[in-house]
Tab-separated table of C-alpha atoms in Angstrom:
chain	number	residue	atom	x	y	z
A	1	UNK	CA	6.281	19.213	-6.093
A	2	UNK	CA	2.545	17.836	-6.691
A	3	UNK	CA	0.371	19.853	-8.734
A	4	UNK	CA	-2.471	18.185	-6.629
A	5	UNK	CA	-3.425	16.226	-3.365
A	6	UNK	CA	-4.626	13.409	-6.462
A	7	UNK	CA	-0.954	13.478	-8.081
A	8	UNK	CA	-0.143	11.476	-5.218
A	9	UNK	CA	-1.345	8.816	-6.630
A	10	UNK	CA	-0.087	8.981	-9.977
A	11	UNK	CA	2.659	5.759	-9.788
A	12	UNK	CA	4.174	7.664	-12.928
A	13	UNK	CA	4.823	10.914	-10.702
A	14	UNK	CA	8.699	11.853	-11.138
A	15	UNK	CA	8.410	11.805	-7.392
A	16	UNK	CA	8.117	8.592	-7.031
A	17	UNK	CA	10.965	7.138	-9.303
A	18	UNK	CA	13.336	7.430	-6.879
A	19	UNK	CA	11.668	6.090	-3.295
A	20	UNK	CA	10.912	2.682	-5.095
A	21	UNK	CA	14.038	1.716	-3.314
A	22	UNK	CA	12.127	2.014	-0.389
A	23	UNK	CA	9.075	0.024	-1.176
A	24	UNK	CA	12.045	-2.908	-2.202
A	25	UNK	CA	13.357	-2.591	1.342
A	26	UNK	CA	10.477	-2.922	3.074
A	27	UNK	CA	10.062	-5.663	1.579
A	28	UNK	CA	13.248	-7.320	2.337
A	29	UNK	CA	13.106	-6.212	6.236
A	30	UNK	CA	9.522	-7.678	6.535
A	31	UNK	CA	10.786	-10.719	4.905
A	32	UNK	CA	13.863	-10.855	7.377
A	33	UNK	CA	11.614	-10.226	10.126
A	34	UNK	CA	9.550	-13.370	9.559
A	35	UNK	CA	11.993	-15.840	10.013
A	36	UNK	CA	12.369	-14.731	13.525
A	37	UNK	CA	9.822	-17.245	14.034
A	38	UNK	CA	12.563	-19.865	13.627
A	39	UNK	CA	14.763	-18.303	16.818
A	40	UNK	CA	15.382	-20.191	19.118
A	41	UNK	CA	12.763	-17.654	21.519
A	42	UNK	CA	9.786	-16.106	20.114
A	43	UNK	CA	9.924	-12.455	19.103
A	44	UNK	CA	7.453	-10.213	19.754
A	45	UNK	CA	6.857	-9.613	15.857
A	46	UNK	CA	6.384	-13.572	15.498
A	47	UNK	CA	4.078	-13.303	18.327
A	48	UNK	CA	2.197	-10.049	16.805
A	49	UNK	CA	2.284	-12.304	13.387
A	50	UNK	CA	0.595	-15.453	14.928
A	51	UNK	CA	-1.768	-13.461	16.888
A	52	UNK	CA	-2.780	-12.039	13.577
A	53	UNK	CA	-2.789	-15.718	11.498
A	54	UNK	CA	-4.945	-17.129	14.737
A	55	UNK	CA	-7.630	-14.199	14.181
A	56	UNK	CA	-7.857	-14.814	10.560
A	57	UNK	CA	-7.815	-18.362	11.354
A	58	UNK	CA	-10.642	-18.307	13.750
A	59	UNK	CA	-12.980	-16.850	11.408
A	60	UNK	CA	-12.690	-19.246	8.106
A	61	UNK	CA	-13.316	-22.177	11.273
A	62	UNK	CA	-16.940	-20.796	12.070
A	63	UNK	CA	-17.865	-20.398	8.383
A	64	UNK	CA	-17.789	-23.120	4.862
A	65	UNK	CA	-14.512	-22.399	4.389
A	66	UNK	CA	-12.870	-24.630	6.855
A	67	UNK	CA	-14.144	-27.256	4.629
A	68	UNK	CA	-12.232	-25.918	2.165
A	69	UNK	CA	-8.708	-27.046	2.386
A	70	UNK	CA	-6.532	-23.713	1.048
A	71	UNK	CA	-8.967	-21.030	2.405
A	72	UNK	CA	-7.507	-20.628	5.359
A	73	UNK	CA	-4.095	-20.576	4.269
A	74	UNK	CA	-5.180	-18.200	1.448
A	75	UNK	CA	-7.265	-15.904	4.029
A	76	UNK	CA	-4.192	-15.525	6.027
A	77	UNK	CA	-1.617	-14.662	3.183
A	78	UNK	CA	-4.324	-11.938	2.130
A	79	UNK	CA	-4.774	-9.926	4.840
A	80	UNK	CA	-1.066	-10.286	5.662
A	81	UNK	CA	-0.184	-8.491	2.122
A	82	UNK	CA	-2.840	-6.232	2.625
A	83	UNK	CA	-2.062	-5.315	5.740
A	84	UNK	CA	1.279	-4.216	4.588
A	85	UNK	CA	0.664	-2.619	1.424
A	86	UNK	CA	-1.697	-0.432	3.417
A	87	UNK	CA	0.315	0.604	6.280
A	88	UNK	CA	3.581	0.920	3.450
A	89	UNK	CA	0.807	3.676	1.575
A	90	UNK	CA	1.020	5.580	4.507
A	91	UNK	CA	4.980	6.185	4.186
A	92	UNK	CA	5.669	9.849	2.619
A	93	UNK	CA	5.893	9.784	-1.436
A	94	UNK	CA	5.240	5.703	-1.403
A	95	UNK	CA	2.709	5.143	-3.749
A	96	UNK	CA	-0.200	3.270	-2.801
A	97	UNK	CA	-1.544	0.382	-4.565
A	98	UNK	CA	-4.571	-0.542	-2.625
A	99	UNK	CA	-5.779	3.148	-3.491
A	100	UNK	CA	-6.414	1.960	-7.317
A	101	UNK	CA	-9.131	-0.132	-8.904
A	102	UNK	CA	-6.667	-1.740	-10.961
A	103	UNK	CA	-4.731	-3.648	-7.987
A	104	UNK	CA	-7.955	-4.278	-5.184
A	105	UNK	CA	-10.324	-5.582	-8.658
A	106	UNK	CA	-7.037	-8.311	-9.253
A	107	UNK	CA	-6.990	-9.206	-5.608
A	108	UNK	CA	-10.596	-9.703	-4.915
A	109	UNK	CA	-11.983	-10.738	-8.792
A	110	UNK	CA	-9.655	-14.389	-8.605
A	111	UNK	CA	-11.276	-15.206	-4.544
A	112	UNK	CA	-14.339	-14.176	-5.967
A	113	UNK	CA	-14.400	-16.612	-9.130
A	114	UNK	CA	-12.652	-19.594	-7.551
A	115	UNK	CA	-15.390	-19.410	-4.906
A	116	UNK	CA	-17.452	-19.645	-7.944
A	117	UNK	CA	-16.018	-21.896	-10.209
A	118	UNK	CA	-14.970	-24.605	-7.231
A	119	UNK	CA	-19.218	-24.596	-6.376
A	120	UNK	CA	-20.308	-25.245	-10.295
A	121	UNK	CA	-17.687	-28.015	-10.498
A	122	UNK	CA	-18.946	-29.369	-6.986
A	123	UNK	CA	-22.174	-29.384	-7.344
A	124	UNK	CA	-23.651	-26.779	-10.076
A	125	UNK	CA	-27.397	-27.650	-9.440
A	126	UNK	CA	-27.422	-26.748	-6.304
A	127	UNK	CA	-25.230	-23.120	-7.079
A	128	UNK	CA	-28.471	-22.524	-9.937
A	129	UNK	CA	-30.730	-23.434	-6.927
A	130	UNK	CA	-29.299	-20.941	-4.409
A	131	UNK	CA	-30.254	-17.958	-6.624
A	132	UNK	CA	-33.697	-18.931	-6.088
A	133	UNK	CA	-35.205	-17.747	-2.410
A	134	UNK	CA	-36.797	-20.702	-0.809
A	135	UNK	CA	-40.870	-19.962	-0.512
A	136	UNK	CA	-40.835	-17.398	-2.865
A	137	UNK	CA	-43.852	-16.393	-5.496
A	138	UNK	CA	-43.772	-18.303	-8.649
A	139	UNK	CA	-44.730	-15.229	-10.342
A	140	UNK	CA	-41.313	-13.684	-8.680
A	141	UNK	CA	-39.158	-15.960	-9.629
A	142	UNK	CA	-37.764	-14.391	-12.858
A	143	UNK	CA	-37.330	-11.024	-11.076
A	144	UNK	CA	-36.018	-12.672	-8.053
A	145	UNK	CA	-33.069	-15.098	-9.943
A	146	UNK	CA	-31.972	-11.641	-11.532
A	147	UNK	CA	-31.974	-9.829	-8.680
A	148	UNK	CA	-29.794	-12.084	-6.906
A	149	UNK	CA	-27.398	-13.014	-9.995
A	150	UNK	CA	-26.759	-9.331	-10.486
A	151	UNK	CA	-26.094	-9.339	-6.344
A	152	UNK	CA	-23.381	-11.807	-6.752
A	153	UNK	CA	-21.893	-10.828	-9.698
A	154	UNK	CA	-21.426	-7.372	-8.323
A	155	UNK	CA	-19.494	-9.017	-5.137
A	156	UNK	CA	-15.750	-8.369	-6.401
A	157	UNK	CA	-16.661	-5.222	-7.746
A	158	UNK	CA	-17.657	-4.015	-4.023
A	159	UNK	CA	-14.866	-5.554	-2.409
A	160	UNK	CA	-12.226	-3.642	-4.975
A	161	UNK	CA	-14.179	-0.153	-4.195
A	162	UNK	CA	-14.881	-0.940	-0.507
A	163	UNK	CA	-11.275	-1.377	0.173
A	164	UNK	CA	-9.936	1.237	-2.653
A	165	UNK	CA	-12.274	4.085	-2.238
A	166	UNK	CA	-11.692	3.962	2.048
A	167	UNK	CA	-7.880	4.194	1.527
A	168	UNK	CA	-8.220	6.771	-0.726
A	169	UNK	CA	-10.622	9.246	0.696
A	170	UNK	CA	-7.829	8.934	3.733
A	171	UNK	CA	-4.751	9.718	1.962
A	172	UNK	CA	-6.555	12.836	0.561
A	173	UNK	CA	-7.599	14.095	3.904
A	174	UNK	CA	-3.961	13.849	5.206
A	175	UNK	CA	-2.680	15.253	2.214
A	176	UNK	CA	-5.059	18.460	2.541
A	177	UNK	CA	-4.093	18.612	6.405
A	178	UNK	CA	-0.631	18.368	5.200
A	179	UNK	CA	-0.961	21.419	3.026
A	180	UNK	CA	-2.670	23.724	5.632
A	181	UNK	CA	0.308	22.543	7.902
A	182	UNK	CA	2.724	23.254	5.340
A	183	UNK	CA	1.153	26.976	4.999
A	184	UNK	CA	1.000	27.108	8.463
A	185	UNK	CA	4.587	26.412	9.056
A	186	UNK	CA	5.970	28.861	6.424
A	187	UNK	CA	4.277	31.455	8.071
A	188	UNK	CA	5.006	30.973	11.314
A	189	UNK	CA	0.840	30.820	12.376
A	190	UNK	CA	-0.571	30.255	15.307
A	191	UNK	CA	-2.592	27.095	14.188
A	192	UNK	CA	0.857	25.562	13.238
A	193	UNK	CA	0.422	23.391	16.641
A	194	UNK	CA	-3.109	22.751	15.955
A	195	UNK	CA	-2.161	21.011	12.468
A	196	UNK	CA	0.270	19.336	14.062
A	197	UNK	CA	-1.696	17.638	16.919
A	198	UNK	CA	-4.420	17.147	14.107
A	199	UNK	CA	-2.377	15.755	11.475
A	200	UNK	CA	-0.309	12.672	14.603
A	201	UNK	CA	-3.729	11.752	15.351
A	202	UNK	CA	-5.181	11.468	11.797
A	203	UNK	CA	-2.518	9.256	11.094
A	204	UNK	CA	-2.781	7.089	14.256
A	205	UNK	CA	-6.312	6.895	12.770
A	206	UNK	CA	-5.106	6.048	9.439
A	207	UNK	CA	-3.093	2.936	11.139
A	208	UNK	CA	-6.168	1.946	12.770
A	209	UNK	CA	-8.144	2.353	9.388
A	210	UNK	CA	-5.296	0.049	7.588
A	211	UNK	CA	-5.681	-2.919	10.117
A	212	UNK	CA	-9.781	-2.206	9.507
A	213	UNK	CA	-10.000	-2.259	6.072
A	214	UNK	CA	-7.650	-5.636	5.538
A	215	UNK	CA	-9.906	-7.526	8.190
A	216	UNK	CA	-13.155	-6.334	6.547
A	217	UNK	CA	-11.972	-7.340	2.896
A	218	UNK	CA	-10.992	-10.936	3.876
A	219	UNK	CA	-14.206	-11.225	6.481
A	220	UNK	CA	-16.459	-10.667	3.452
A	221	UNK	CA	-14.749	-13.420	1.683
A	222	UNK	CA	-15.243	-16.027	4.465
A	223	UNK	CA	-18.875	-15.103	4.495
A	224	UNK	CA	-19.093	-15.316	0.508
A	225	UNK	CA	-17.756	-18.945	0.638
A	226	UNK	CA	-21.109	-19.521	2.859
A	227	UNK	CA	-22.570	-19.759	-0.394
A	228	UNK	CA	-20.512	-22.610	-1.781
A	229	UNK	CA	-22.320	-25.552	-2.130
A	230	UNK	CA	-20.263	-27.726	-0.077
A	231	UNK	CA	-22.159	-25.983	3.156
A	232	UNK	CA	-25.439	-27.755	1.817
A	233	UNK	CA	-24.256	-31.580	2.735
């Protein structure tokens, strides 16, 4: 029994010891899944799969990333994963890892610095030069070159708490709804079909937030790796 609606996300909960079977199994059925794409006819989850791969796809084309030969591979893989470890955070006692700082700050700090690192190693004049608006007051300049260094720097950071603080705030409005239907329920109220109704559409909503929140974290990645220098030739 939680103590709280935020002991549901404490992964050392007592709860939880016991239904990381089920996070293993997921696992292992999504992995089985995939190589339906190797039938001899096309499922409907390897169609579902390369509808998702061509939307990812279609974005890193229109932006610098294309030029960059494992972005679009990498794009792909990421929203897959995160597309799954949200929708498996909205299973019953699963804990969720894209709810902490700890796990979104690992996935987007290494995008964020190899986007970094690959433009100083490419061409490192030009990354100094892009924190420097084009036109700008000389006497603005210092001000300016701060501003924007502390603007990107900040980038991963937003990502982590974009993603993090979204799922989050979610899992604590079902779990309050999920109380008052509890209540509800043990004494036999009236609003007991009210909850209900509330609570299946919520988590529709949650689903919807899950596929939301995995497209916007890789989107701002594509249009981060705008600023690599490689767009500039």
């Amino acid at each position: 029994m939680f103590m709280d609606i935020f002991s549901s996300f404490d992964d050392h909960n007592s709860v939880f010891l016991g239904v990381y079977v089920l996070m293993w199994m997921s696992s292992f059925i999504l992995i089985f899944i995939s190589v339906m794409m190797y039938w001899i006819g096309p499922s409907r989850w390897s169609l579902f799969l390369n509808y998702l791969q061509s939307t990812i796809s279609s974005l890193v084309k229109v932006a610098t990333g294309k030029y960059l030969g494992w972005f679009s591979v990498s794009m792909v893989s990421l929203f897959l994963m995160l597309l799954f470890l949200n929708l498996c955070s909205l299973i019953s006692y699963v804990f969720g890892e894209t709810s902490h700082l700890a796990i979104t700050l690992s996935l987007s700090l290494p995008f964020w610095l190899s986007l970094i690192i690959s433009g100083s190693v490419h061409d490192p004049q030009k990354v100094v030069a892009s924190l420097l608006p084009s036109g700008a007051p000389s006497a603005l300049n210092p001000f300016l070159i701060l501003i924007e260094t502390v603007s990107v720097g900040v980038r991963p950071l937003i990502l982590a708490l974009r993603l993090g603080a979204n799922l989050t705030a979610g899992h604590i409005v079902m779990a309050i709804i999920g109380g008052f239907l509890e209540s509800a329920i043990l004494s036999c109220s009236s609003s007991m079909l009210i909850c209900s109704l509330f609570e299946a559409f919520y988590t529709i909503f949650e689903f919807g937030i899950c596929f939301i929140q995995a497209y916007i974290f890789v989107l701002l990645l594509v249009l981060y790796s705008d600023d690599h220098p490689i767009s500039f030739h």
